Amino acid sequence: QACTYPCQCPSQPLQCPAGTSHVLDACGCCKVCARQLGELCSLQKPCDHHKGLYCDFSKIHRGSGICLAHEGATCDLLGKIYHNGESFQPTCKLQCICMDGAIGCIPLCSDDLRLPSPECPNPRRVKFRNKCCEEWICEEGSEENRFETAMAVFREDPAHKPELNNLQENCLVQTTEWSACSKSCGMGISARVTNDNPQCRLEKETRLCMVRPCDFPMEKTKKGKKCVRTPKPRQSFHFEFSGCTSTRSYRPKFCGSCTDGRCCTPYVTSTVEVEFRCPEGDFFQRKMMFIKMCSCHYDCPRDNDIFLATYHRRMIGDHV
């Protein structure tokens, strides 16, 4: 009854706290900041369904409710218990949520790296008082060594010094290997650092990854073989990410298992842009890992410990 058409939404872009979803209101008109666990909700202020929350109208009257989570496993982090759907900050640099026994976090600080450049020959990261995140500052050097420092990451050209509008042409592209997938099954994240951008700055780049589905049946090994071949699903399927579904179906390769106690993980991979469609009607694209070859090894990841992980194995990817 409160809906009016055509839709009239605020012209200002939506500003929501970190880790908060943008969801449609009950009219299907405007995006709003989803209400979190324990917050008041209504039809016009829905709960964050991406985190398994729903609006319970039984406890509060007059069209208002409170956001509750569907029953699910709790999370234990360093001795503290968090309920399913609960958001928390273990440090000022991380915003986390407990989702049915698994903990997911997003960084609140930028962890970009910075190479010397003509406009900033001596970059330095500094911790300011009363601020959680370090910030970059540019120390001025003498005019003589201003370009000497910056040229460390630029091609030598005695005839021309790099101009500010010509950084990409003179940039020596440096890219690390992709890190191991953050999850041994289901959808995870893989990252690398590269300066392949117009500013020639080292930045963190991420992609989605799936080593294997969590319900993927493992094939039996042949006699005398220690590794199961890289299996492909018999039928193509759609990827799911944060409640959204890929617009086209895929039939990717997955990693099998090893019979001698070793781990089987991706070794050679490629990266493809995958388009997702959300229930609210939005479309977005994410880079995603596709496996070409797996390998068995003893450098196994630990259990789901996102803060104390020591798993540093890398995947050979598709960098320049």
PDB file of C-alpha atoms in Angstrom:
ATOM      1  CA  GLN A   1       0.000   0.000   0.000  1.00  0.00           C
ATOM      2  CA  ALA A   2       2.924   2.349   0.618  1.00  0.00           C
ATOM      3  CA  CYS A   3       4.339   1.774  -2.885  1.00  0.00           C
ATOM      4  CA  THR A   4       4.065   4.460  -5.536  1.00  0.00           C
ATOM      5  CA  TYR A   5       4.903   4.026  -9.215  1.00  0.00           C
ATOM      6  CA  PRO A   6       6.814   5.017 -11.210  1.00  0.00           C
ATOM      7  CA  CYS A   7       9.631   4.477  -8.728  1.00  0.00           C
ATOM      8  CA  GLN A   8      11.318   7.513  -7.219  1.00  0.00           C
ATOM      9  CA  CYS A   9      14.703   6.716  -5.691  1.00  0.00           C
ATOM     10  CA  PRO A  10      17.305   9.055  -4.155  1.00  0.00           C
ATOM     11  CA  SER A  11      19.753  10.473  -6.689  1.00  0.00           C
ATOM     12  CA  GLN A  12      22.669  10.139  -4.256  1.00  0.00           C
ATOM     13  CA  PRO A  13      24.617   6.852  -4.411  1.00  0.00           C
ATOM     14  CA  LEU A  14      23.867   4.442  -1.583  1.00  0.00           C
ATOM     15  CA  GLN A  15      26.425   4.556   1.258  1.00  0.00           C
ATOM     16  CA  CYS A  16      26.318   1.421   3.427  1.00  0.00           C
ATOM     17  CA  PRO A  17      28.715   0.182   6.143  1.00  0.00           C
ATOM     18  CA  ALA A  18      31.399  -2.300   5.080  1.00  0.00           C
ATOM     19  CA  GLY A  19      30.024  -5.811   4.613  1.00  0.00           C
ATOM     20  CA  THR A  20      26.409  -4.642   4.246  1.00  0.00           C
ATOM     21  CA  SER A  21      24.426  -5.777   1.196  1.00  0.00           C
ATOM     22  CA  HIS A  22      22.376  -3.532  -1.083  1.00  0.00           C
ATOM     23  CA  VAL A  23      18.870  -5.045  -1.383  1.00  0.00           C
ATOM     24  CA  LEU A  24      15.602  -3.978  -3.012  1.00  0.00           C
ATOM     25  CA  ASP A  25      12.789  -2.603  -0.865  1.00  0.00           C
ATOM     26  CA  ALA A  26       9.385  -4.337  -0.732  1.00  0.00           C
ATOM     27  CA  CYS A  27       8.166  -2.304  -3.717  1.00  0.00           C
ATOM     28  CA  GLY A  28      10.977  -3.623  -5.864  1.00  0.00           C
ATOM     29  CA  CYS A  29      11.975  -0.033  -6.581  1.00  0.00           C
ATOM     30  CA  CYS A  30      14.999   1.238  -4.725  1.00  0.00           C
ATOM     31  CA  LYS A  31      18.150  -0.268  -3.278  1.00  0.00           C
ATOM     32  CA  VAL A  32      18.484   0.153   0.505  1.00  0.00           C
ATOM     33  CA  CYS A  33      21.111  -0.867   3.064  1.00  0.00           C
ATOM     34  CA  ALA A  34      20.111  -4.300   4.353  1.00  0.00           C
ATOM     35  CA  ARG A  35      19.349  -4.512   8.084  1.00  0.00           C
ATOM     36  CA  GLN A  36      21.703  -6.671  10.141  1.00  0.00           C
ATOM     37  CA  LEU A  37      21.224  -9.209  12.943  1.00  0.00           C
ATOM     38  CA  GLY A  38      19.273  -7.700  15.864  1.00  0.00           C
ATOM     39  CA  GLU A  39      18.326  -4.485  14.023  1.00  0.00           C
ATOM     40  CA  LEU A  40      14.750  -3.290  13.474  1.00  0.00           C
ATOM     41  CA  CYS A  41      13.283  -4.142  10.087  1.00  0.00           C
ATOM     42  CA  SER A  42      10.160  -3.673   7.986  1.00  0.00           C
ATOM     43  CA  LEU A  43       8.952  -4.270   4.424  1.00  0.00           C
ATOM     44  CA  GLN A  44      10.716  -1.081   3.335  1.00  0.00           C
ATOM     45  CA  LYS A  45      13.828  -1.922   5.405  1.00  0.00           C
ATOM     46  CA  PRO A  46      14.455  -5.623   4.706  1.00  0.00           C
ATOM     47  CA  CYS A  47      17.018  -7.858   6.399  1.00  0.00           C
ATOM     48  CA  ASP A  48      20.199  -9.056   4.721  1.00  0.00           C
ATOM     49  CA  HIS A  49      19.008 -12.291   3.066  1.00  0.00           C
ATOM     50  CA  HIS A  50      22.534 -12.907   1.714  1.00  0.00           C
ATOM     51  CA  LYS A  51      23.524 -13.668   5.318  1.00  0.00           C
ATOM     52  CA  GLY A  52      20.524 -15.892   6.003  1.00  0.00           C
ATOM     53  CA  LEU A  53      18.614 -13.206   7.967  1.00  0.00           C
ATOM     54  CA  TYR A  54      14.842 -12.737   7.993  1.00  0.00           C
ATOM     55  CA  CYS A  55      12.458 -10.178   9.531  1.00  0.00           C
ATOM     56  CA  ASP A  56      10.571 -11.618  12.505  1.00  0.00           C
ATOM     57  CA  PHE A  57       7.348  -9.626  13.012  1.00  0.00           C
ATOM     58  CA  SER A  58       6.119 -11.697  15.990  1.00  0.00           C
ATOM     59  CA  LYS A  59       8.011  -9.802  18.701  1.00  0.00           C
ATOM     60  CA  ILE A  60       7.377  -6.168  17.712  1.00  0.00           C
ATOM     61  CA  HIS A  61       4.072  -4.642  16.616  1.00  0.00           C
ATOM     62  CA  ARG A  62       2.976  -1.871  14.222  1.00  0.00           C
ATOM     63  CA  GLY A  63       4.556  -3.272  11.086  1.00  0.00           C
ATOM     64  CA  SER A  64       8.073  -3.512  12.483  1.00  0.00           C
ATOM     65  CA  GLY A  65      10.139  -6.575  13.210  1.00  0.00           C
ATOM     66  CA  ILE A  66      13.613  -7.597  14.220  1.00  0.00           C
ATOM     67  CA  CYS A  67      16.246  -9.293  12.067  1.00  0.00           C
ATOM     68  CA  LEU A  68      16.933 -12.860  13.147  1.00  0.00           C
ATOM     69  CA  ALA A  69      19.090 -15.607  11.630  1.00  0.00           C
ATOM     70  CA  HIS A  70      17.894 -19.022  10.537  1.00  0.00           C
ATOM     71  CA  GLU A  71      19.229 -21.770  12.758  1.00  0.00           C
ATOM     72  CA  GLY A  72      22.825 -22.613  11.955  1.00  0.00           C
ATOM     73  CA  ALA A  73      26.135 -23.562  13.503  1.00  0.00           C
ATOM     74  CA  THR A  74      27.973 -21.024  15.669  1.00  0.00           C
ATOM     75  CA  CYS A  75      31.580 -19.921  15.066  1.00  0.00           C
ATOM     76  CA  ASP A  76      34.466 -20.148  17.520  1.00  0.00           C
ATOM     77  CA  LEU A  77      37.299 -17.643  17.028  1.00  0.00           C
ATOM     78  CA  LEU A  78      40.100 -17.575  19.593  1.00  0.00           C
ATOM     79  CA  GLY A  79      37.742 -18.821  22.303  1.00  0.00           C
ATOM     80  CA  LYS A  80      34.877 -16.409  21.574  1.00  0.00           C
ATOM     81  CA  ILE A  81      31.564 -17.771  20.253  1.00  0.00           C
ATOM     82  CA  TYR A  82      29.612 -15.926  17.531  1.00  0.00           C
ATOM     83  CA  HIS A  83      26.060 -16.775  16.462  1.00  0.00           C
ATOM     84  CA  ASN A  84      25.023 -17.628  12.914  1.00  0.00           C
ATOM     85  CA  GLY A  85      24.513 -14.362  10.979  1.00  0.00           C
ATOM     86  CA  GLU A  86      26.379 -12.253  13.545  1.00  0.00           C
ATOM     87  CA  SER A  87      28.765  -9.543  12.298  1.00  0.00           C
ATOM     88  CA  PHE A  88      31.840  -8.631  14.336  1.00  0.00           C
ATOM     89  CA  GLN A  89      35.224  -6.914  14.161  1.00  0.00           C
ATOM     90  CA  PRO A  90      38.065  -9.017  15.630  1.00  0.00           C
ATOM     91  CA  THR A  91      40.410  -6.111  14.843  1.00  0.00           C
ATOM     92  CA  CYS A  92      39.901  -2.611  13.510  1.00  0.00           C
ATOM     93  CA  LYS A  93      41.208  -3.840  10.141  1.00  0.00           C
ATOM     94  CA  LEU A  94      38.661  -6.640   9.584  1.00  0.00           C
ATOM     95  CA  GLN A  95      34.851  -6.834   9.340  1.00  0.00           C
ATOM     96  CA  CYS A  96      33.702 -10.450   9.722  1.00  0.00           C
ATOM     97  CA  ILE A  97      30.512 -12.489   9.761  1.00  0.00           C
ATOM     98  CA  CYS A  98      29.657 -15.970  11.030  1.00  0.00           C
ATOM     99  CA  MET A  99      27.726 -17.990   8.435  1.00  0.00           C
ATOM    100  CA  ASP A 100      26.663 -21.438   9.610  1.00  0.00           C
ATOM    101  CA  GLY A 101      29.987 -22.288  11.261  1.00  0.00           C
ATOM    102  CA  ALA A 102      32.246 -20.594   8.686  1.00  0.00           C
ATOM    103  CA  ILE A 103      33.838 -17.172   9.165  1.00  0.00           C
ATOM    104  CA  GLY A 104      34.149 -14.728   6.283  1.00  0.00           C
ATOM    105  CA  CYS A 105      35.947 -11.395   6.481  1.00  0.00           C
ATOM    106  CA  ILE A 106      36.542  -8.332   4.354  1.00  0.00           C
ATOM    107  CA  PRO A 107      39.487  -5.963   4.947  1.00  0.00           C
ATOM    108  CA  LEU A 108      38.659  -2.442   6.101  1.00  0.00           C
ATOM    109  CA  CYS A 109      42.138  -1.168   5.187  1.00  0.00           C
ATOM    110  CA  SER A 110      43.630  -0.974   1.734  1.00  0.00           C
ATOM    111  CA  ASP A 111      46.643  -3.276   1.473  1.00  0.00           C
ATOM    112  CA  ASP A 112      47.885  -1.892  -1.840  1.00  0.00           C
ATOM    113  CA  LEU A 113      51.604  -1.751  -2.499  1.00  0.00           C
ATOM    114  CA  ARG A 114      53.349   1.195  -4.093  1.00  0.00           C
ATOM    115  CA  LEU A 115      56.414   1.343  -6.301  1.00  0.00           C
ATOM    116  CA  PRO A 116      58.530   4.500  -6.702  1.00  0.00           C
ATOM    117  CA  SER A 117      57.240   6.702  -9.523  1.00  0.00           C
ATOM    118  CA  PRO A 118      58.141  10.149 -10.881  1.00  0.00           C
ATOM    119  CA  GLU A 119      55.404  11.880  -8.896  1.00  0.00           C
ATOM    120  CA  CYS A 120      56.235   9.892  -5.729  1.00  0.00           C
ATOM    121  CA  PRO A 121      59.908   8.811  -5.771  1.00  0.00           C
ATOM    122  CA  ASN A 122      60.073   7.819  -2.077  1.00  0.00           C
ATOM    123  CA  PRO A 123      56.744   6.301  -0.983  1.00  0.00           C
ATOM    124  CA  ARG A 124      56.486   5.313   2.669  1.00  0.00           C
ATOM    125  CA  ARG A 125      53.637   3.804   4.666  1.00  0.00           C
ATOM    126  CA  VAL A 126      53.008   5.551   7.985  1.00  0.00           C
ATOM    127  CA  LYS A 127      50.833   4.713  11.010  1.00  0.00           C
ATOM    128  CA  PHE A 128      49.057   7.863  12.198  1.00  0.00           C
ATOM    129  CA  ARG A 129      47.886   8.334  15.749  1.00  0.00           C
ATOM    130  CA  ASN A 130      44.176   7.586  16.321  1.00  0.00           C
ATOM    131  CA  LYS A 131      43.946   5.938  12.889  1.00  0.00           C
ATOM    132  CA  CYS A 132      43.700   2.174  12.393  1.00  0.00           C
ATOM    133  CA  CYS A 133      44.992   1.956   8.826  1.00  0.00           C
ATOM    134  CA  GLU A 134      48.430   2.994   7.636  1.00  0.00           C
ATOM    135  CA  GLU A 135      48.558   5.638   4.901  1.00  0.00           C
ATOM    136  CA  TRP A 136      51.014   6.334   2.101  1.00  0.00           C
ATOM    137  CA  ILE A 137      53.094   9.512   2.197  1.00  0.00           C
ATOM    138  CA  CYS A 138      55.519  10.769  -0.445  1.00  0.00           C
ATOM    139  CA  GLU A 139      58.840  11.986   0.834  1.00  0.00           C
ATOM    140  CA  GLU A 140      60.498  14.580  -1.367  1.00  0.00           C
ATOM    141  CA  GLY A 141      64.028  13.701  -2.465  1.00  0.00           C
ATOM    142  CA  SER A 142      66.636  15.898  -4.096  1.00  0.00           C
ATOM    143  CA  GLU A 143      66.110  16.763  -7.743  1.00  0.00           C
ATOM    144  CA  GLU A 144      69.194  14.732  -8.689  1.00  0.00           C
ATOM    145  CA  ASN A 145      67.998  11.375  -7.371  1.00  0.00           C
ATOM    146  CA  ARG A 146      64.281  12.061  -7.940  1.00  0.00           C
ATOM    147  CA  PHE A 147      64.227  10.072 -11.184  1.00  0.00           C
ATOM    148  CA  GLU A 148      67.010   7.660 -10.233  1.00  0.00           C
ATOM    149  CA  THR A 149      64.796   6.041  -7.597  1.00  0.00           C
ATOM    150  CA  ALA A 150      61.735   5.981  -9.827  1.00  0.00           C
ATOM    151  CA  MET A 151      63.601   4.482 -12.782  1.00  0.00           C
ATOM    152  CA  ALA A 152      64.063   1.224 -10.831  1.00  0.00           C
ATOM    153  CA  VAL A 153      60.699   0.050 -12.175  1.00  0.00           C
ATOM    154  CA  PHE A 154      60.770   1.823 -15.530  1.00  0.00           C
ATOM    155  CA  ARG A 155      62.535   0.967 -18.762  1.00  0.00           C
ATOM    156  CA  GLU A 156      65.873   2.640 -19.290  1.00  0.00           C
ATOM    157  CA  ASP A 157      65.584   5.332 -21.945  1.00  0.00           C
ATOM    158  CA  PRO A 158      68.482   7.798 -21.905  1.00  0.00           C
ATOM    159  CA  ALA A 159      66.775  10.106 -24.395  1.00  0.00           C
ATOM    160  CA  HIS A 160      63.567  10.553 -22.411  1.00  0.00           C
ATOM    161  CA  LYS A 161      62.659  10.626 -18.766  1.00  0.00           C
ATOM    162  CA  PRO A 162      59.230   9.127 -18.031  1.00  0.00           C
ATOM    163  CA  GLU A 163      56.448  11.675 -18.275  1.00  0.00           C
ATOM    164  CA  LEU A 164      53.500  11.489 -15.926  1.00  0.00           C
ATOM    165  CA  ASN A 165      51.101  10.873 -18.808  1.00  0.00           C
ATOM    166  CA  ASN A 166      53.368   8.183 -20.255  1.00  0.00           C
ATOM    167  CA  LEU A 167      53.725   5.859 -17.242  1.00  0.00           C
ATOM    168  CA  GLN A 168      52.094   2.805 -18.815  1.00  0.00           C
ATOM    169  CA  GLU A 169      54.418   2.814 -21.834  1.00  0.00           C
ATOM    170  CA  ASN A 170      57.532   2.900 -19.629  1.00  0.00           C
ATOM    171  CA  CYS A 171      56.247   0.528 -16.951  1.00  0.00           C
ATOM    172  CA  LEU A 172      58.003  -2.803 -16.398  1.00  0.00           C
ATOM    173  CA  VAL A 173      55.077  -5.082 -15.602  1.00  0.00           C
ATOM    174  CA  GLN A 174      55.613  -7.146 -12.444  1.00  0.00           C
ATOM    175  CA  THR A 175      53.049  -9.742 -11.384  1.00  0.00           C
ATOM    176  CA  THR A 176      53.159 -12.417  -8.669  1.00  0.00           C
ATOM    177  CA  GLU A 177      51.687 -15.899  -8.987  1.00  0.00           C
ATOM    178  CA  TRP A 178      48.102 -16.405  -7.805  1.00  0.00           C
ATOM    179  CA  SER A 179      47.804 -17.437  -4.158  1.00  0.00           C
ATOM    180  CA  ALA A 180      46.158 -20.711  -3.178  1.00  0.00           C
ATOM    181  CA  CYS A 181      42.342 -20.738  -3.103  1.00  0.00           C
ATOM    182  CA  SER A 182      41.035 -19.714   0.319  1.00  0.00           C
ATOM    183  CA  LYS A 183      38.714 -22.757   0.487  1.00  0.00           C
ATOM    184  CA  SER A 184      39.424 -26.414  -0.252  1.00  0.00           C
ATOM    185  CA  CYS A 185      35.831 -26.871  -1.489  1.00  0.00           C
ATOM    186  CA  GLY A 186      33.129 -24.467  -2.577  1.00  0.00           C
ATOM    187  CA  MET A 187      33.632 -20.869  -3.694  1.00  0.00           C
ATOM    188  CA  GLY A 188      36.756 -19.097  -2.395  1.00  0.00           C
ATOM    189  CA  ILE A 189      39.122 -16.237  -3.218  1.00  0.00           C
ATOM    190  CA  SER A 190      42.579 -16.219  -4.786  1.00  0.00           C
ATOM    191  CA  ALA A 191      44.809 -13.130  -4.963  1.00  0.00           C
ATOM    192  CA  ARG A 192      47.954 -11.769  -6.599  1.00  0.00           C
ATOM    193  CA  VAL A 193      49.831  -8.451  -6.762  1.00  0.00           C
ATOM    194  CA  THR A 194      50.455  -6.658 -10.057  1.00  0.00           C
ATOM    195  CA  ASN A 195      51.410  -3.216 -11.374  1.00  0.00           C
ATOM    196  CA  ASP A 196      49.787  -3.813 -14.769  1.00  0.00           C
ATOM    197  CA  ASN A 197      47.675  -0.630 -14.604  1.00  0.00           C
ATOM    198  CA  PRO A 198      47.841   2.932 -15.986  1.00  0.00           C
ATOM    199  CA  GLN A 199      49.546   4.212 -12.789  1.00  0.00           C
ATOM    200  CA  CYS A 200      52.171   1.399 -12.757  1.00  0.00           C
ATOM    201  CA  ARG A 201      51.301   0.888  -9.077  1.00  0.00           C
ATOM    202  CA  LEU A 202      51.433  -2.478  -7.315  1.00  0.00           C
ATOM    203  CA  GLU A 203      47.855  -3.377  -6.393  1.00  0.00           C
ATOM    204  CA  LYS A 204      46.128  -6.456  -5.049  1.00  0.00           C
ATOM    205  CA  GLU A 205      43.925  -8.269  -7.576  1.00  0.00           C
ATOM    206  CA  THR A 206      41.448 -11.006  -6.627  1.00  0.00           C
ATOM    207  CA  ARG A 207      39.501 -13.699  -8.453  1.00  0.00           C
ATOM    208  CA  LEU A 208      36.915 -16.287  -7.453  1.00  0.00           C
ATOM    209  CA  CYS A 209      38.072 -19.896  -7.310  1.00  0.00           C
ATOM    210  CA  MET A 210      36.594 -23.346  -6.784  1.00  0.00           C
ATOM    211  CA  VAL A 211      38.961 -26.284  -6.304  1.00  0.00           C
ATOM    212  CA  ARG A 212      36.004 -28.656  -6.120  1.00  0.00           C
ATOM    213  CA  PRO A 213      32.325 -28.509  -5.039  1.00  0.00           C
ATOM    214  CA  CYS A 214      31.824 -29.559  -1.425  1.00  0.00           C
ATOM    215  CA  ASP A 215      29.470 -32.386  -2.490  1.00  0.00           C
ATOM    216  CA  PHE A 216      31.693 -33.547  -5.374  1.00  0.00           C
ATOM    217  CA  PRO A 217      32.052 -37.388  -5.446  1.00  0.00           C
ATOM    218  CA  MET A 218      35.683 -38.485  -5.478  1.00  0.00           C
ATOM    219  CA  GLU A 219      36.612 -41.083  -8.063  1.00  0.00           C
ATOM    220  CA  LYS A 220      38.474 -44.259  -7.135  1.00  0.00           C
ATOM    221  CA  THR A 221      42.146 -44.431  -8.003  1.00  0.00           C
ATOM    222  CA  LYS A 222      43.445 -47.023 -10.418  1.00  0.00           C
ATOM    223  CA  LYS A 223      45.847 -49.659  -9.128  1.00  0.00           C
ATOM    224  CA  GLY A 224      49.404 -48.345  -8.903  1.00  0.00           C
ATOM    225  CA  LYS A 225      48.310 -44.701  -9.233  1.00  0.00           C
ATOM    226  CA  LYS A 226      48.730 -42.225  -6.340  1.00  0.00           C
ATOM    227  CA  CYS A 227      46.688 -39.358  -7.812  1.00  0.00           C
ATOM    228  CA  VAL A 228      43.145 -39.244  -9.101  1.00  0.00           C
ATOM    229  CA  ARG A 229      42.859 -37.574 -12.516  1.00  0.00           C
ATOM    230  CA  THR A 230      41.387 -34.068 -12.735  1.00  0.00           C
ATOM    231  CA  PRO A 231      37.653 -34.830 -13.004  1.00  0.00           C
ATOM    232  CA  LYS A 232      35.008 -32.897 -14.957  1.00  0.00           C
ATOM    233  CA  PRO A 233      31.328 -32.831 -13.976  1.00  0.00           C
ATOM    234  CA  ARG A 234      29.140 -34.840 -16.321  1.00  0.00           C
ATOM    235  CA  GLN A 235      26.699 -31.968 -16.766  1.00  0.00           C
ATOM    236  CA  SER A 236      27.305 -28.217 -17.005  1.00  0.00           C
ATOM    237  CA  PHE A 237      26.095 -26.084 -14.098  1.00  0.00           C
ATOM    238  CA  HIS A 238      25.794 -22.461 -12.986  1.00  0.00           C
ATOM    239  CA  PHE A 239      28.184 -20.954 -10.436  1.00  0.00           C
ATOM    240  CA  GLU A 240      26.665 -19.316  -7.344  1.00  0.00           C
ATOM    241  CA  PHE A 241      28.277 -16.436  -5.482  1.00  0.00           C
ATOM    242  CA  SER A 242      26.770 -14.351  -2.659  1.00  0.00           C
ATOM    243  CA  GLY A 243      23.218 -15.338  -3.607  1.00  0.00           C
ATOM    244  CA  CYS A 244      23.769 -14.543  -7.303  1.00  0.00           C
ATOM    245  CA  THR A 245      23.990 -17.020 -10.217  1.00  0.00           C
ATOM    246  CA  SER A 246      26.206 -17.019 -13.313  1.00  0.00           C
ATOM    247  CA  THR A 247      24.270 -16.077 -16.448  1.00  0.00           C
ATOM    248  CA  ARG A 248      25.720 -18.995 -18.425  1.00  0.00           C
ATOM    249  CA  SER A 249      26.538 -22.560 -17.443  1.00  0.00           C
ATOM    250  CA  TYR A 250      30.048 -24.060 -17.299  1.00  0.00           C
ATOM    251  CA  ARG A 251      31.662 -27.484 -17.228  1.00  0.00           C
ATOM    252  CA  PRO A 252      34.967 -26.766 -15.439  1.00  0.00           C
ATOM    253  CA  LYS A 253      37.699 -29.141 -14.325  1.00  0.00           C
ATOM    254  CA  PHE A 254      38.133 -29.838 -10.601  1.00  0.00           C
ATOM    255  CA  CYS A 255      40.958 -31.318  -8.552  1.00  0.00           C
ATOM    256  CA  GLY A 256      40.630 -34.913  -7.363  1.00  0.00           C
ATOM    257  CA  SER A 257      42.492 -36.451  -4.419  1.00  0.00           C
ATOM    258  CA  CYS A 258      45.781 -38.142  -3.531  1.00  0.00           C
ATOM    259  CA  THR A 259      45.975 -41.544  -1.847  1.00  0.00           C
ATOM    260  CA  ASP A 260      49.307 -41.101  -0.041  1.00  0.00           C
ATOM    261  CA  GLY A 261      48.335 -38.327   2.372  1.00  0.00           C
ATOM    262  CA  ARG A 262      49.246 -35.461   0.069  1.00  0.00           C
ATOM    263  CA  CYS A 263      46.940 -32.601  -0.946  1.00  0.00           C
ATOM    264  CA  CYS A 264      45.602 -32.206  -4.479  1.00  0.00           C
ATOM    265  CA  THR A 265      45.355 -28.544  -5.526  1.00  0.00           C
ATOM    266  CA  PRO A 266      45.375 -26.476  -8.748  1.00  0.00           C
ATOM    267  CA  TYR A 267      48.779 -26.013 -10.371  1.00  0.00           C
ATOM    268  CA  VAL A 268      48.135 -24.494 -13.821  1.00  0.00           C
ATOM    269  CA  THR A 269      45.129 -22.181 -14.126  1.00  0.00           C
ATOM    270  CA  SER A 270      43.562 -19.518 -16.331  1.00  0.00           C
ATOM    271  CA  THR A 271      41.308 -16.570 -15.511  1.00  0.00           C
ATOM    272  CA  VAL A 272      37.949 -15.860 -17.160  1.00  0.00           C
ATOM    273  CA  GLU A 273      35.414 -13.046 -16.651  1.00  0.00           C
ATOM    274  CA  VAL A 274      32.141 -14.579 -15.387  1.00  0.00           C
ATOM    275  CA  GLU A 275      28.895 -12.597 -15.358  1.00  0.00           C
ATOM    276  CA  PHE A 276      26.490 -13.049 -12.418  1.00  0.00           C
ATOM    277  CA  ARG A 277      22.826 -12.110 -12.079  1.00  0.00           C
ATOM    278  CA  CYS A 278      21.332 -11.370  -8.644  1.00  0.00           C
ATOM    279  CA  PRO A 279      17.726 -11.884  -7.451  1.00  0.00           C
ATOM    280  CA  GLU A 280      17.369  -8.079  -7.344  1.00  0.00           C
ATOM    281  CA  GLY A 281      18.037  -7.945 -11.092  1.00  0.00           C
ATOM    282  CA  ASP A 282      21.589  -6.592 -10.924  1.00  0.00           C
ATOM    283  CA  PHE A 283      24.389  -7.884 -13.135  1.00  0.00           C
ATOM    284  CA  PHE A 284      28.083  -7.850 -12.252  1.00  0.00           C
ATOM    285  CA  GLN A 285      31.268  -9.477 -13.522  1.00  0.00           C
ATOM    286  CA  ARG A 286      33.985 -11.198 -11.512  1.00  0.00           C
ATOM    287  CA  LYS A 287      37.260 -12.774 -12.562  1.00  0.00           C
ATOM    288  CA  MET A 288      37.231 -16.502 -11.876  1.00  0.00           C
ATOM    289  CA  MET A 289      39.867 -19.228 -11.863  1.00  0.00           C
ATOM    290  CA  PHE A 290      39.533 -22.182 -14.249  1.00  0.00           C
ATOM    291  CA  ILE A 291      41.743 -25.216 -13.575  1.00  0.00           C
ATOM    292  CA  LYS A 292      43.931 -26.692 -16.309  1.00  0.00           C
ATOM    293  CA  MET A 293      46.110 -29.015 -14.217  1.00  0.00           C
ATOM    294  CA  CYS A 294      46.304 -30.183 -10.571  1.00  0.00           C
ATOM    295  CA  SER A 295      49.231 -31.550  -8.550  1.00  0.00           C
ATOM    296  CA  CYS A 296      49.794 -33.566  -5.364  1.00  0.00           C
ATOM    297  CA  HIS A 297      52.086 -32.123  -2.680  1.00  0.00           C
ATOM    298  CA  TYR A 298      52.731 -31.999   1.094  1.00  0.00           C
ATOM    299  CA  ASP A 299      52.300 -28.214   1.437  1.00  0.00           C
ATOM    300  CA  CYS A 300      48.753 -28.664   2.723  1.00  0.00           C
ATOM    301  CA  PRO A 301      46.499 -25.852   3.988  1.00  0.00           C
ATOM    302  CA  ARG A 302      45.489 -25.778   7.614  1.00  0.00           C
ATOM    303  CA  ASP A 303      41.903 -25.909   8.793  1.00  0.00           C
ATOM    304  CA  ASN A 304      39.642 -22.887   8.256  1.00  0.00           C
ATOM    305  CA  ASP A 305      41.780 -20.384  10.181  1.00  0.00           C
ATOM    306  CA  ILE A 306      41.610 -17.110   8.278  1.00  0.00           C
ATOM    307  CA  PHE A 307      43.812 -15.181  10.713  1.00  0.00           C
ATOM    308  CA  LEU A 308      46.613 -17.649  11.354  1.00  0.00           C
ATOM    309  CA  ALA A 309      46.850 -19.244   7.891  1.00  0.00           C
ATOM    310  CA  THR A 310      50.355 -20.304   6.879  1.00  0.00           C
ATOM    311  CA  TYR A 311      49.363 -21.771   3.525  1.00  0.00           C
ATOM    312  CA  HIS A 312      51.563 -20.053   0.948  1.00  0.00           C
ATOM    313  CA  ARG A 313      51.404 -22.371  -2.062  1.00  0.00           C
ATOM    314  CA  ARG A 314      51.023 -20.511  -5.377  1.00  0.00           C
ATOM    315  CA  MET A 315      49.291 -21.344  -8.659  1.00  0.00           C
ATOM    316  CA  ILE A 316      50.836 -20.722 -12.064  1.00  0.00           C
ATOM    317  CA  GLY A 317      48.413 -18.305 -13.717  1.00  0.00           C
ATOM    318  CA  ASP A 318      48.059 -16.139 -16.774  1.00  0.00           C
ATOM    319  CA  HIS A 319      50.225 -13.095 -16.112  1.00  0.00           C
ATOM    320  CA  VAL A 320      52.425 -11.266 -18.627  1.00  0.00           C
TER     321      VAL A 320
END
